[in-house]
Short mmCIF file of C-alpha atoms in Angstrom, two decimals:
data_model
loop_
_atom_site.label_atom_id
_atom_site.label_comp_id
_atom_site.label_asym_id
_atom_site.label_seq_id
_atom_site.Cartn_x
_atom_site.Cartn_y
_atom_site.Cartn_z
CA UNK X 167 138.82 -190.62 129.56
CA UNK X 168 137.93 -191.09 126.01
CA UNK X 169 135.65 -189.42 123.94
CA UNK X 170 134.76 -192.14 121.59
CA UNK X 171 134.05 -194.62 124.03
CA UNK X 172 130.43 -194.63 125.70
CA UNK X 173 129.53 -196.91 128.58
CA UNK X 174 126.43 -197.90 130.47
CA UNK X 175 126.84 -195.05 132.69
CA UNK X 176 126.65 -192.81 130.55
CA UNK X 177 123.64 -194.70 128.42
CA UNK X 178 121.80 -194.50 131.93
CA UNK X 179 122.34 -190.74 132.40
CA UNK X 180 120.95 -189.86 128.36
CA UNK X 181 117.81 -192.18 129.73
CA UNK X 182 117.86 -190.43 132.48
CA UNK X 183 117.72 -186.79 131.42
CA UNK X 184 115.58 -187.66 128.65
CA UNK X 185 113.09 -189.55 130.79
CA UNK X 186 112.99 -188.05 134.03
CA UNK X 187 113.38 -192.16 135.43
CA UNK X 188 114.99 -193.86 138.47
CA UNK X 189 118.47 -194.22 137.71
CA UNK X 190 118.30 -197.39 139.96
CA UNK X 191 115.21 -198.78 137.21
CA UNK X 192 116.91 -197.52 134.03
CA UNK X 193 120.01 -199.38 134.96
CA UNK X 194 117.47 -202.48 136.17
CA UNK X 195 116.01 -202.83 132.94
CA UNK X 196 119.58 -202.59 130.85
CA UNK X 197 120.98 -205.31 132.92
CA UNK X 198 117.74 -206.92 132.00
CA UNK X 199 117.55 -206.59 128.74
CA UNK X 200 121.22 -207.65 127.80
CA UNK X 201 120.46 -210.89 130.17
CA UNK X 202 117.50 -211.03 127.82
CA UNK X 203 119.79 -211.04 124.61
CA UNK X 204 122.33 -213.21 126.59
CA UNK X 205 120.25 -215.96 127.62
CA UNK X 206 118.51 -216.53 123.81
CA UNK X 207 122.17 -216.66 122.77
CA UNK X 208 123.02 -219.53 124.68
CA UNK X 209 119.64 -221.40 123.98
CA UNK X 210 120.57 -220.69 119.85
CA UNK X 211 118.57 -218.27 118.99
CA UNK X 212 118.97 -215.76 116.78
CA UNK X 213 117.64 -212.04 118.39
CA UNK X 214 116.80 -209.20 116.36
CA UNK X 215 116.55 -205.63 117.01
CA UNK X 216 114.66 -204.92 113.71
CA UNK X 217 116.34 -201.10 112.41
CA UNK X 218 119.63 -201.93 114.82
CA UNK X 219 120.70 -205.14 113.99
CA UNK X 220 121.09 -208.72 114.51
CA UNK X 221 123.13 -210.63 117.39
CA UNK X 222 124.11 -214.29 116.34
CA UNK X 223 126.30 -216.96 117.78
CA UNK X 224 128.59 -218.26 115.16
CA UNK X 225 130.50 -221.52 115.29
CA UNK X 226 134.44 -220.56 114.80
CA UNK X 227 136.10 -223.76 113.30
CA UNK X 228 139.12 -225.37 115.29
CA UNK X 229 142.71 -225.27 114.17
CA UNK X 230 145.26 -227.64 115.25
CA UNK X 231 147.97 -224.87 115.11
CA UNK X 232 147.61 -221.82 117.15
CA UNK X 233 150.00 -220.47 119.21
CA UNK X 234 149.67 -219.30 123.27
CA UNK X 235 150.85 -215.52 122.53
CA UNK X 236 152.25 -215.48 126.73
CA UNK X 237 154.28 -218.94 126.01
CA UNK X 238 155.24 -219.40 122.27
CA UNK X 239 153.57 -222.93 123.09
CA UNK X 240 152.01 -224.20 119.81
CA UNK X 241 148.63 -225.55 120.87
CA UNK X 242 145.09 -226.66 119.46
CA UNK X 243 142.04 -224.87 119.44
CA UNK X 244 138.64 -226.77 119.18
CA UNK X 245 135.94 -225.35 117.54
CA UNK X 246 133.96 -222.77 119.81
CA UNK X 247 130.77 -220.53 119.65
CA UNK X 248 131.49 -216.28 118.90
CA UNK X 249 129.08 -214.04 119.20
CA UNK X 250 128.64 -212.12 116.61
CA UNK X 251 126.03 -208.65 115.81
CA UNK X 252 125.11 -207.93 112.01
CA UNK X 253 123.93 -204.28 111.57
CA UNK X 254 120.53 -203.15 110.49
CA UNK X 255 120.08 -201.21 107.47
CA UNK X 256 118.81 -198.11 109.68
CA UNK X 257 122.27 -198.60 111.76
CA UNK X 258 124.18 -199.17 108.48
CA UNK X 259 122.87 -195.84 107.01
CA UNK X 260 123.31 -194.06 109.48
CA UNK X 261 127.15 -194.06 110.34
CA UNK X 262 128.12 -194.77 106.87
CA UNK X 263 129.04 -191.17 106.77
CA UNK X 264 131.89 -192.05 109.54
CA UNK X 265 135.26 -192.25 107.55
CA UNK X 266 137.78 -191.92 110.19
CA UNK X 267 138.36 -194.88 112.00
CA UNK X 268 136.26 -193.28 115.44
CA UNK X 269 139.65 -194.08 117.44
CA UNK X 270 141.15 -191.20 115.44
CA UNK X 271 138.93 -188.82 115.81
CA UNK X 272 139.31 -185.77 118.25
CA UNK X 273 142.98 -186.19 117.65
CA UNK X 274 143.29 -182.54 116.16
CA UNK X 275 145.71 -181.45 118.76
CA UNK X 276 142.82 -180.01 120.63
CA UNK X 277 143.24 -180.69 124.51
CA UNK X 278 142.14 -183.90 126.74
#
């Protein structure tokens, strides 16, 4: 498995050994709380994590020339809601350190 990757397992086991919780609430109130962030998405809102960042929906414009990578089909796409997340200026400071793309990392011939 990768090193650079971290999922919501492993988010519910730091909670876990930091808070001494019910694995079964932690990962309650995650599933929660990104239904939270969901569900203001679709209404339009805007939701801010004020020191992480911002999560937006922003409207991608349509083209009439795209092409279906599977088919080579030249098709058109309408325009269509992305979600987007801006960083906070806590977040931003804090891995502008990082200069390796993250992907790279750990690649220093040192095992798996």
């Amino acid at each position: 498995m990768a090193d650079y990757k971290v999922t919501k397992a492993d988010i519910i086991e730091s909670i876990l050994e930091k808070t001494g919780l019910n694995r079964k609430d932690i990962h309650q109130v995650i599933d929660l709380f990104a239904e939270e962030i969901k569900k203001a998405l679709v209404a339009g809102k805007v939701v801010e994590l004020r020191g992480f960042g911002t999560f937006e929906i922003r409207v991608r414009k349509g083209r009439k020339k795209a092409r279906n990578p599977k088919t080579g089909e030249t098709v058109s796409v309408s325009s269509h809601g992305v979600a987007a997340f801006r960083a906070g200026k806590e977040l931003k400071r804090d891995v502008w350190p990082i200069t390796a793309p993250l992907s790279a990392q750990g690649d220093g011939g040192e095992g798996q």
